[in-house]
PDB file of C-alpha atoms in Angstrom:
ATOM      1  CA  UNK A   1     -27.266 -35.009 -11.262  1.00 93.00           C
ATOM      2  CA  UNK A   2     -29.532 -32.676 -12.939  1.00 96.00           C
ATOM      3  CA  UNK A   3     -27.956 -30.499 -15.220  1.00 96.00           C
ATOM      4  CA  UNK A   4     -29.794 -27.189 -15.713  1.00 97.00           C
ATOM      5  CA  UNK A   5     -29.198 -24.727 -19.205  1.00 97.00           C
ATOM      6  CA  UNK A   6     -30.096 -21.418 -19.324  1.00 98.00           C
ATOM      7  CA  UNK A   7     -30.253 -19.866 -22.590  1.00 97.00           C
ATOM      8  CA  UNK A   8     -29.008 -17.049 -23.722  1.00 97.00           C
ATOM      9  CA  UNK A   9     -25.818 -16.804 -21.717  1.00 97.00           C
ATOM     10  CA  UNK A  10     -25.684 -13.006 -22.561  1.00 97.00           C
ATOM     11  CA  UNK A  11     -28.599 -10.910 -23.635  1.00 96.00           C
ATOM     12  CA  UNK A  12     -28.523  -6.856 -24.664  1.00 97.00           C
ATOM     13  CA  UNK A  13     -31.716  -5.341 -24.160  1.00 96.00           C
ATOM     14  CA  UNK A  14     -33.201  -1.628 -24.053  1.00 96.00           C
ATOM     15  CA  UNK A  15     -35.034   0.056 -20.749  1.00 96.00           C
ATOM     16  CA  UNK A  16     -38.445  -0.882 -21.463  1.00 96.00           C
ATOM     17  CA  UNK A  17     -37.842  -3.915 -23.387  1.00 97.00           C
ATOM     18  CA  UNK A  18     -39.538  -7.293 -22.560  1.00 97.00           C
ATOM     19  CA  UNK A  19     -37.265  -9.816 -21.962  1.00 97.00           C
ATOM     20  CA  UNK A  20     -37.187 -13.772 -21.643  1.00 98.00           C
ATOM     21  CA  UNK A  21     -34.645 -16.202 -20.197  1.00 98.00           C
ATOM     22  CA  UNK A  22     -34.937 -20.016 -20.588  1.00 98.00           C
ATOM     23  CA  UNK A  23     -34.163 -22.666 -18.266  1.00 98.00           C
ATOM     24  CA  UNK A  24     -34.439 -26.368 -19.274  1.00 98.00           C
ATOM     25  CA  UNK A  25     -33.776 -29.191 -16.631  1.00 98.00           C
ATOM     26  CA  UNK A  26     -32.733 -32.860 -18.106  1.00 97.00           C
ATOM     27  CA  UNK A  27     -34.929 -34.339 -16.508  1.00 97.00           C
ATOM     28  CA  UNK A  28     -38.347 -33.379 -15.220  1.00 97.00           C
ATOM     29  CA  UNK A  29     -38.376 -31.405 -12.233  1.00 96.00           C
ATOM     30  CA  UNK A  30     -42.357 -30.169 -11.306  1.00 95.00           C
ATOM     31  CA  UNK A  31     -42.138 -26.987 -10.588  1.00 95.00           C
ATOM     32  CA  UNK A  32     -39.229 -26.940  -7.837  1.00 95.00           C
ATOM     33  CA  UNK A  33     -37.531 -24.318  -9.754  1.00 97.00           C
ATOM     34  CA  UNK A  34     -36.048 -20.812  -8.151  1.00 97.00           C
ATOM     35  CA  UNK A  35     -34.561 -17.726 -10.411  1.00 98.00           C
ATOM     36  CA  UNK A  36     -32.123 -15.748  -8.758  1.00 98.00           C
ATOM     37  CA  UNK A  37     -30.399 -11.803  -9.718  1.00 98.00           C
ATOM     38  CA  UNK A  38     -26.922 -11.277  -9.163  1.00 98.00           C
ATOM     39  CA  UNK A  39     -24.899  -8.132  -9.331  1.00 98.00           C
ATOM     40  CA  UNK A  40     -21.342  -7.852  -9.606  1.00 97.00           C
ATOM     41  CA  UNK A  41     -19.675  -8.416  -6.058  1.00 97.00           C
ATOM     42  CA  UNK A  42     -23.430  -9.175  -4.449  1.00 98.00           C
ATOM     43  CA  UNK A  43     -24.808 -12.200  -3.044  1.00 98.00           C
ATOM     44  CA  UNK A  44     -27.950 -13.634  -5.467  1.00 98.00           C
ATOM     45  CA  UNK A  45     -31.481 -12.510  -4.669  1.00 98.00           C
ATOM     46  CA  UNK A  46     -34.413 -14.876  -4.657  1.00 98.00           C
ATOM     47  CA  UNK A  47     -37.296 -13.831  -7.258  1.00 98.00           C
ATOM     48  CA  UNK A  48     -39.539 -16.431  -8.331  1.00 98.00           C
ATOM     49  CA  UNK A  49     -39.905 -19.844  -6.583  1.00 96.00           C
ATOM     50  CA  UNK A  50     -41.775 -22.628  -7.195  1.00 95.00           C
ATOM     51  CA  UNK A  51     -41.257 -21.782 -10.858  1.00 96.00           C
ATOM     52  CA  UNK A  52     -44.164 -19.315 -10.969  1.00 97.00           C
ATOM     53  CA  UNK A  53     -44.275 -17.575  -7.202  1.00 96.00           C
ATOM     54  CA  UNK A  54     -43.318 -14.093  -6.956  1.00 97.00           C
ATOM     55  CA  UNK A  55     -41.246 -13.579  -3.765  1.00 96.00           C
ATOM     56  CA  UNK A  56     -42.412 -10.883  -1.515  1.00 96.00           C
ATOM     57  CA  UNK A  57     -40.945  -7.843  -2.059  1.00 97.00           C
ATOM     58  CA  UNK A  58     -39.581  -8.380  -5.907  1.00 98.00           C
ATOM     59  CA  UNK A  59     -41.172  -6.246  -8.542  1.00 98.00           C
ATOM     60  CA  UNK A  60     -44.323  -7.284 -10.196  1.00 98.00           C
ATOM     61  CA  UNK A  61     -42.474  -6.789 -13.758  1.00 98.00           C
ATOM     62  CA  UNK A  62     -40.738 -10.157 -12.764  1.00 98.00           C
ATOM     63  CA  UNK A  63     -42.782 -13.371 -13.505  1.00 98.00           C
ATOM     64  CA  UNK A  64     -42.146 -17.307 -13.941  1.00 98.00           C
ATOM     65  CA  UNK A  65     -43.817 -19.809 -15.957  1.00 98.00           C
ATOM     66  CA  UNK A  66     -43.032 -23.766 -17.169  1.00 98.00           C
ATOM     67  CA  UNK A  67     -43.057 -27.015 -15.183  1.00 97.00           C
ATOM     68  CA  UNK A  68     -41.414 -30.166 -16.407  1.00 97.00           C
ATOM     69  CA  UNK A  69     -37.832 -29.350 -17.916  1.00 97.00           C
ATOM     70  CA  UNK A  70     -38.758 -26.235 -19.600  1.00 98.00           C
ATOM     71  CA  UNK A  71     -39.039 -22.646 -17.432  1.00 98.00           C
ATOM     72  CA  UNK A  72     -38.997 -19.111 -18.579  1.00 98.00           C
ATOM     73  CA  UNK A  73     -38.397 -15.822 -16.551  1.00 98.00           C
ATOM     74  CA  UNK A  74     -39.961 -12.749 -18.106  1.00 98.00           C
ATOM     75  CA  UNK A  75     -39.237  -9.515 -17.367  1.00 97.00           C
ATOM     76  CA  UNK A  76     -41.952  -7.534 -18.596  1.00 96.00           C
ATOM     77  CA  UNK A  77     -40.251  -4.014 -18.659  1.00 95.00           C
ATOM     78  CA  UNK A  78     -36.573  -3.564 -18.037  1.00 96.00           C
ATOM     79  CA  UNK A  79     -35.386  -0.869 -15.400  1.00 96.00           C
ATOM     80  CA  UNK A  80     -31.833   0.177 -15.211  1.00 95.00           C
ATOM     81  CA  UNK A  81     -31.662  -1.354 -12.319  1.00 96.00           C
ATOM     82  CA  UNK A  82     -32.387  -5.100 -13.790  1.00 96.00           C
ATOM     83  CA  UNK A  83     -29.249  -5.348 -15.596  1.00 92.00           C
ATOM     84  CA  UNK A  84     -27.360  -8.117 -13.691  1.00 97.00           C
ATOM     85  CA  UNK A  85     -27.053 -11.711 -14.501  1.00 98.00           C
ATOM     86  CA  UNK A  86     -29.473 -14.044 -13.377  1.00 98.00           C
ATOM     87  CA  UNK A  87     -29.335 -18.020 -12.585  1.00 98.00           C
ATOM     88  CA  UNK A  88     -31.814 -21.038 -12.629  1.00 98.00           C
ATOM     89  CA  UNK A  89     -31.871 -23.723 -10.006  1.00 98.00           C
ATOM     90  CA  UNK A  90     -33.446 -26.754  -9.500  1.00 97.00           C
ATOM     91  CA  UNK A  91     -34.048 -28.081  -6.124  1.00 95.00           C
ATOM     92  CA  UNK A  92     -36.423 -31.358  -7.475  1.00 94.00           C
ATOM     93  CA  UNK A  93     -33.971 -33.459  -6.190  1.00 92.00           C
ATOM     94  CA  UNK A  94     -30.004 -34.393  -4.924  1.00 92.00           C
ATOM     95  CA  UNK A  95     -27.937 -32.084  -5.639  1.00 94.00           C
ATOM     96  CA  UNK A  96     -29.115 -29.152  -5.953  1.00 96.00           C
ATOM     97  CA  UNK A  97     -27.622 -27.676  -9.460  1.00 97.00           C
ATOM     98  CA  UNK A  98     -27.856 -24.053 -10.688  1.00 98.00           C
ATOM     99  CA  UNK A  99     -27.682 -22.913 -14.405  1.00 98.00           C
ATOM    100  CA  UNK A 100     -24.804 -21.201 -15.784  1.00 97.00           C
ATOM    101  CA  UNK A 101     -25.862 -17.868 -15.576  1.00 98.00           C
ATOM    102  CA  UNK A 102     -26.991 -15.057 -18.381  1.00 98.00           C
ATOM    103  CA  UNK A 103     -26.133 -11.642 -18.215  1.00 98.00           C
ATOM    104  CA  UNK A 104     -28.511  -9.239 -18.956  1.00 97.00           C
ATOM    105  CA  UNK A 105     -26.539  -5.988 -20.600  1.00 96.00           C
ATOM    106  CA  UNK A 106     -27.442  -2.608 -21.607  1.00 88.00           C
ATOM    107  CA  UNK A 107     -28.278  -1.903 -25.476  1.00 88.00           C
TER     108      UNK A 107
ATOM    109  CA  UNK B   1     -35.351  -9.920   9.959  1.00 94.00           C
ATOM    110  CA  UNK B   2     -32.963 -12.824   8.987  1.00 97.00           C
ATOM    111  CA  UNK B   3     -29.350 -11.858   8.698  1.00 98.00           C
ATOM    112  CA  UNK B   4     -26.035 -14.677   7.977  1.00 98.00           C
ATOM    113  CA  UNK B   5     -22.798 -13.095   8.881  1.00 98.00           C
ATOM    114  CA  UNK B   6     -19.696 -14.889   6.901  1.00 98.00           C
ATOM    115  CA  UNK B   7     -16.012 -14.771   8.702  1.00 98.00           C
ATOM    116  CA  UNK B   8     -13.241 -16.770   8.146  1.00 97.00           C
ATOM    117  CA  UNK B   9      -9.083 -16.185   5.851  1.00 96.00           C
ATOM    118  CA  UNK B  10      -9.501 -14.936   2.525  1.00 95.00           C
ATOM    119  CA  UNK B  11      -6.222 -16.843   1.950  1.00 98.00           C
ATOM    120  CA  UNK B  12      -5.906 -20.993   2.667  1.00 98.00           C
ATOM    121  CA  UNK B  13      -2.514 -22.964   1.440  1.00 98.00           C
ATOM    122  CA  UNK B  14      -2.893 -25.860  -0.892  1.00 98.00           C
ATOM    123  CA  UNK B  15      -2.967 -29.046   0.840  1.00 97.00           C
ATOM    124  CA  UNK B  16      -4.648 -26.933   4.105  1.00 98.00           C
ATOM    125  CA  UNK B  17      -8.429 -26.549   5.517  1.00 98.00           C
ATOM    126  CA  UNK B  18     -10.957 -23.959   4.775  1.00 98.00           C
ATOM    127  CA  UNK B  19     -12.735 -23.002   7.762  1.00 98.00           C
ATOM    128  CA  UNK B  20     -15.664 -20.598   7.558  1.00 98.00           C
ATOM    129  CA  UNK B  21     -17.843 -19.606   9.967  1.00 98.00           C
ATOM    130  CA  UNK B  22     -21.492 -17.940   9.354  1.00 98.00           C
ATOM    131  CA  UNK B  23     -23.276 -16.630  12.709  1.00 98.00           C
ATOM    132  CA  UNK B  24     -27.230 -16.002  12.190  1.00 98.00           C
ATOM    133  CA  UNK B  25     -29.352 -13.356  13.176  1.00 98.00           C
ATOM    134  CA  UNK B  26     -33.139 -13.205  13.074  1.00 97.00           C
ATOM    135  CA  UNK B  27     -33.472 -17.047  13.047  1.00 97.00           C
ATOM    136  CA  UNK B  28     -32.427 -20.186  15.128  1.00 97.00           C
ATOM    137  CA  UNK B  29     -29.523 -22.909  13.321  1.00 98.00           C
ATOM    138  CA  UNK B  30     -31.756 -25.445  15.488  1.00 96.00           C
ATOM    139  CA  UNK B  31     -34.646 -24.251  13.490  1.00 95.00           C
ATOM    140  CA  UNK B  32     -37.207 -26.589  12.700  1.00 92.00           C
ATOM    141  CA  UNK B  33     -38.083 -25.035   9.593  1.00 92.00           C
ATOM    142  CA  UNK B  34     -34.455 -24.173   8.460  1.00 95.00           C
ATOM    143  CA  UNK B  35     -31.848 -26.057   6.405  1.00 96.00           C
ATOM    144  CA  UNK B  36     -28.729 -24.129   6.815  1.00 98.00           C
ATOM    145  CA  UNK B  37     -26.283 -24.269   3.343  1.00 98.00           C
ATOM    146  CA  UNK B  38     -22.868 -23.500   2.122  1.00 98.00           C
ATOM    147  CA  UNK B  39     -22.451 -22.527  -1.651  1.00 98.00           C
ATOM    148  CA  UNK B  40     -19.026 -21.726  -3.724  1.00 98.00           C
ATOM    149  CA  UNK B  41     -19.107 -19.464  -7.491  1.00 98.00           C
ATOM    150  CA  UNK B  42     -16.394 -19.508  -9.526  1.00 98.00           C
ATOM    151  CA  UNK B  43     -15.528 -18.996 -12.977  1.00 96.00           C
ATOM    152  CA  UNK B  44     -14.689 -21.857 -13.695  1.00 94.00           C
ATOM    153  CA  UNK B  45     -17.631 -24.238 -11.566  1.00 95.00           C
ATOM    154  CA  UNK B  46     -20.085 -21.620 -11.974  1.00 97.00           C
ATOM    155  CA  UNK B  47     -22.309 -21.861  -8.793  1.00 98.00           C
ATOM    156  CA  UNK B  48     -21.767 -25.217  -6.697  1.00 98.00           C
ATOM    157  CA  UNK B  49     -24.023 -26.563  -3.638  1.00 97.00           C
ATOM    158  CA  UNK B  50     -21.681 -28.000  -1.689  1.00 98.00           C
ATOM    159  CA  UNK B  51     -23.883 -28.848   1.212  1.00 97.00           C
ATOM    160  CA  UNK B  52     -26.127 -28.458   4.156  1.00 97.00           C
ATOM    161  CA  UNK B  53     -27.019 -29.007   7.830  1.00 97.00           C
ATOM    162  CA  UNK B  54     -30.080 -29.284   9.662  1.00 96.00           C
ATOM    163  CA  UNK B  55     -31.899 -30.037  12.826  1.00 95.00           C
ATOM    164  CA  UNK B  56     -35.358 -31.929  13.193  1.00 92.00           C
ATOM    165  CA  UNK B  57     -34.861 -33.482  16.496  1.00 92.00           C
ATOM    166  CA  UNK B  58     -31.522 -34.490  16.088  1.00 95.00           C
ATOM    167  CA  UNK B  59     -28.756 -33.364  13.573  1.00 96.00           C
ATOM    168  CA  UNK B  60     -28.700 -33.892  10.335  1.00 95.00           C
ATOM    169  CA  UNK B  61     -25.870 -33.394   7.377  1.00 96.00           C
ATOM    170  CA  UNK B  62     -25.398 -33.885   3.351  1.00 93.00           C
ATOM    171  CA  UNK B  63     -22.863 -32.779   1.424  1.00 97.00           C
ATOM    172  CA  UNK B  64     -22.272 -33.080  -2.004  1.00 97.00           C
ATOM    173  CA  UNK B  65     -20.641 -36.120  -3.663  1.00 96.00           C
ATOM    174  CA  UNK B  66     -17.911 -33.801  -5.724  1.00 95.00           C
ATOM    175  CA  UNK B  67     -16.356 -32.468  -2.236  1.00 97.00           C
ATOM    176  CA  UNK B  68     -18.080 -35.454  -0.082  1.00 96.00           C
ATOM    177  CA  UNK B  69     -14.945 -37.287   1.246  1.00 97.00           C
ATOM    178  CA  UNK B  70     -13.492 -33.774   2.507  1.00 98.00           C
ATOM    179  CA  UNK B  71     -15.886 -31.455   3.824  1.00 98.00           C
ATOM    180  CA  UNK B  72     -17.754 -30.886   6.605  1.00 98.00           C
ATOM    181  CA  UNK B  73     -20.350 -28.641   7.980  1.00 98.00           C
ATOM    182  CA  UNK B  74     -21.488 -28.115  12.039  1.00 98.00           C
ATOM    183  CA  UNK B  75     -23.995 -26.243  14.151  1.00 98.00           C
ATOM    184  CA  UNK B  76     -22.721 -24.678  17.031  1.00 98.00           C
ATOM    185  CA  UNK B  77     -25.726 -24.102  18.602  1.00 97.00           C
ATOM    186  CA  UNK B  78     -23.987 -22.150  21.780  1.00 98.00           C
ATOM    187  CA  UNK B  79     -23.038 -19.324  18.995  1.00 98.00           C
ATOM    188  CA  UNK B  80     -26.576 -19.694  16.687  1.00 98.00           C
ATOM    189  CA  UNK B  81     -24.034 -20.226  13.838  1.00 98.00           C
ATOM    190  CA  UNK B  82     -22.968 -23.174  11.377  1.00 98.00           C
ATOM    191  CA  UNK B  83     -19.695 -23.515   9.951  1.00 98.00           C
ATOM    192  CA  UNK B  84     -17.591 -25.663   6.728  1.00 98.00           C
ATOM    193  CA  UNK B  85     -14.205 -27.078   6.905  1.00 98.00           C
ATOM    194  CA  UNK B  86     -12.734 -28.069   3.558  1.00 98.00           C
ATOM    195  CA  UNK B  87      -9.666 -30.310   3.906  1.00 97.00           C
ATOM    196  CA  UNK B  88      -6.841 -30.956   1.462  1.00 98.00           C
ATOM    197  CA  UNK B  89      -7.671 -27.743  -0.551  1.00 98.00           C
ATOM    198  CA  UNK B  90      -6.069 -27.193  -3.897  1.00 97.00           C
ATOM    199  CA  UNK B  91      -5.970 -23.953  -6.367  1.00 97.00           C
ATOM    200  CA  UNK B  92      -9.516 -25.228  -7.675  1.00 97.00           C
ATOM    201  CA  UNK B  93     -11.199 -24.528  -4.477  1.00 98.00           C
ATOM    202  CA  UNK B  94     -10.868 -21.069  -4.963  1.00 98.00           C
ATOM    203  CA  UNK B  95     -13.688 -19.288  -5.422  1.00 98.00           C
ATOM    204  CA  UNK B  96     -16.379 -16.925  -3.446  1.00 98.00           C
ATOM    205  CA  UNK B  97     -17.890 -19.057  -0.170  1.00 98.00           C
ATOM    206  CA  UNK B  98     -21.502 -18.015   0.855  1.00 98.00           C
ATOM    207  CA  UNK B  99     -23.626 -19.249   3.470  1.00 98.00           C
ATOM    208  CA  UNK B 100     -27.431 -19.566   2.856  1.00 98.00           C
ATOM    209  CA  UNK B 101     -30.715 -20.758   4.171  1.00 97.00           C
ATOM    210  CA  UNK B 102     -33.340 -22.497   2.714  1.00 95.00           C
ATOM    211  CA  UNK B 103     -36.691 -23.451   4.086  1.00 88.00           C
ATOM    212  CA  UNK B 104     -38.427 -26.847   4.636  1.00 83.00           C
ATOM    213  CA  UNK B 105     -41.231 -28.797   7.103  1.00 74.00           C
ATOM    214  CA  UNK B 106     -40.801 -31.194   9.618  1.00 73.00           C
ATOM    215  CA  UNK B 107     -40.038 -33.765   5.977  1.00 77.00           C
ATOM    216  CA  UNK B 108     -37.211 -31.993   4.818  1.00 81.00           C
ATOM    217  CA  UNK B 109     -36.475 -31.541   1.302  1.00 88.00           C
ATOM    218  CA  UNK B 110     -34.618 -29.811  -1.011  1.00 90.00           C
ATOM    219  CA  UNK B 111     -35.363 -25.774  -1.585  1.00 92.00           C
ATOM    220  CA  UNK B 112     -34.483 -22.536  -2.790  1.00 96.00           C
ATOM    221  CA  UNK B 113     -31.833 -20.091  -0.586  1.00 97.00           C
ATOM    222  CA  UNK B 114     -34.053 -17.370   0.426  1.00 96.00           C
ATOM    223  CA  UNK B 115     -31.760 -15.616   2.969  1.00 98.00           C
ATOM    224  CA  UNK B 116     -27.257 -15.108   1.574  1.00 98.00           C
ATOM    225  CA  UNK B 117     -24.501 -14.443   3.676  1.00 98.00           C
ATOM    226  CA  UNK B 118     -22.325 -11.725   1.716  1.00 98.00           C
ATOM    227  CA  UNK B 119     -19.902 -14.346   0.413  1.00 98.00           C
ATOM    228  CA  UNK B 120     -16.308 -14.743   1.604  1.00 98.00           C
ATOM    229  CA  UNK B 121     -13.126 -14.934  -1.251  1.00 98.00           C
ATOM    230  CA  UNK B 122     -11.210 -17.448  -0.708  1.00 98.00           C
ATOM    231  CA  UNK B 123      -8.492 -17.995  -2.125  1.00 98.00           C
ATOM    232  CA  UNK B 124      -6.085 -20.728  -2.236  1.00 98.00           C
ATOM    233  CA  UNK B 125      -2.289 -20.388  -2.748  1.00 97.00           C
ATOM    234  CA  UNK B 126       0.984 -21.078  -1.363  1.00 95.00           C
TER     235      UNK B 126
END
């Protein structure tokens, strides 16, 4: 299986900060990666696809970039309501695999 | 609008089956550009495909290999809902079930979950 690492698993940042989370797949993957948001006791949210495609109705602050086996999700000025942990996943191939998660915390 | 509606016991004993049910609004689970899912998050496993079912002119199924030999997953296309079954459960199935769907062609493939179900605890004890 592909094993997908996010890195940092826990991040402190400011409202207003610019932030980046890395994702790095084993093996290459193209672009067939997703980022998700999660809060506490909620179901994730879809934001980028594709590794680089904005999904309809998700803030323009949001953006993807990498192909390969390294991906970053920027997030190019934190709102209050961004703070949640967010997840990788690849979906190149059997199984699907997610990362481990990073939380995103208030400073 | 697309809407996945979870049901099923928040409680299963060890050595019993999890049954879940998810009922779909907004879209068809014969689809032909759907690929109906069932997830699990836990501490301890993090998030876990554990498999999916789809229909492009006749039914299709894969699960993953870790829960392969046990689970199962069924349209019923009477209700325009899928379902799991997990037999022979133990205290590390526990964890937070959600149904999802993901999108593909006529050539199906592997995708992102655009569309959740709310998730379902279950937990498993005696």
């Amino acid at each position: 299986a592909i094993q997908v690492t996010q890195s940092p698993s826990s991040l402190s940042a400011f409202v207003g900060d610019r932030v980046t989370i890395t994702c790095r797949a084993s093996q290459g993957i193209s672009s067939a990666l997703a980022w998700y948001q999660q809060k506490p006791g909620k179901a994730p949210k879809v934001l980028i696809y594709d590794a680089s495609s904005l999904k309809s109705g998700v803030p323009s602050r949001f953006s993807g970039s990498g192909s390969g086996t390294e991906f970053t999700l920027t997030i190019s000025s934190l709102q209050p309501e961004d703070f949640a942990t967010y997840y990788c996943q690849q979906f190149d191939s059997y199984p699907i695999t997610f990362g481990q998660g990073t939380r995103l915390e208030i400073k | 609008q697309v809407q996945l509606q979870q049901s099923g016991p928040g409680l299963v004993k060890p050595s019993q089956t999890l049954s879940l049910t998810c009922a779909i609004s907004g879209d068809s689970v014969s689809s032909s550009s759907a690929v109906w899912n069932w997830i699990r998050q836990s501490p301890s496993r993090g998030l876990e495909w554990l498999g999916r079912t789809y229909y492009r002119s006749k039914w299709y199924n894969d699960y993953a290999v870790s829960v392969k030999s046990r689970i199962a997953i069924n349209p019923d296309t009477s209700k325009n809902q899928f379902s799991l079954q997990l037999n022979s459960v133990t205290p590390e199935d526990t964890a937070v079930y959600y149904c999802a769907r993901s999108g593909s062609g006529i050539i199906v493939y592997y995708s992102y979950m655009d569309v959740w179900g709310k998730g379902t605890t279950v937990t498993v004890s005696s």
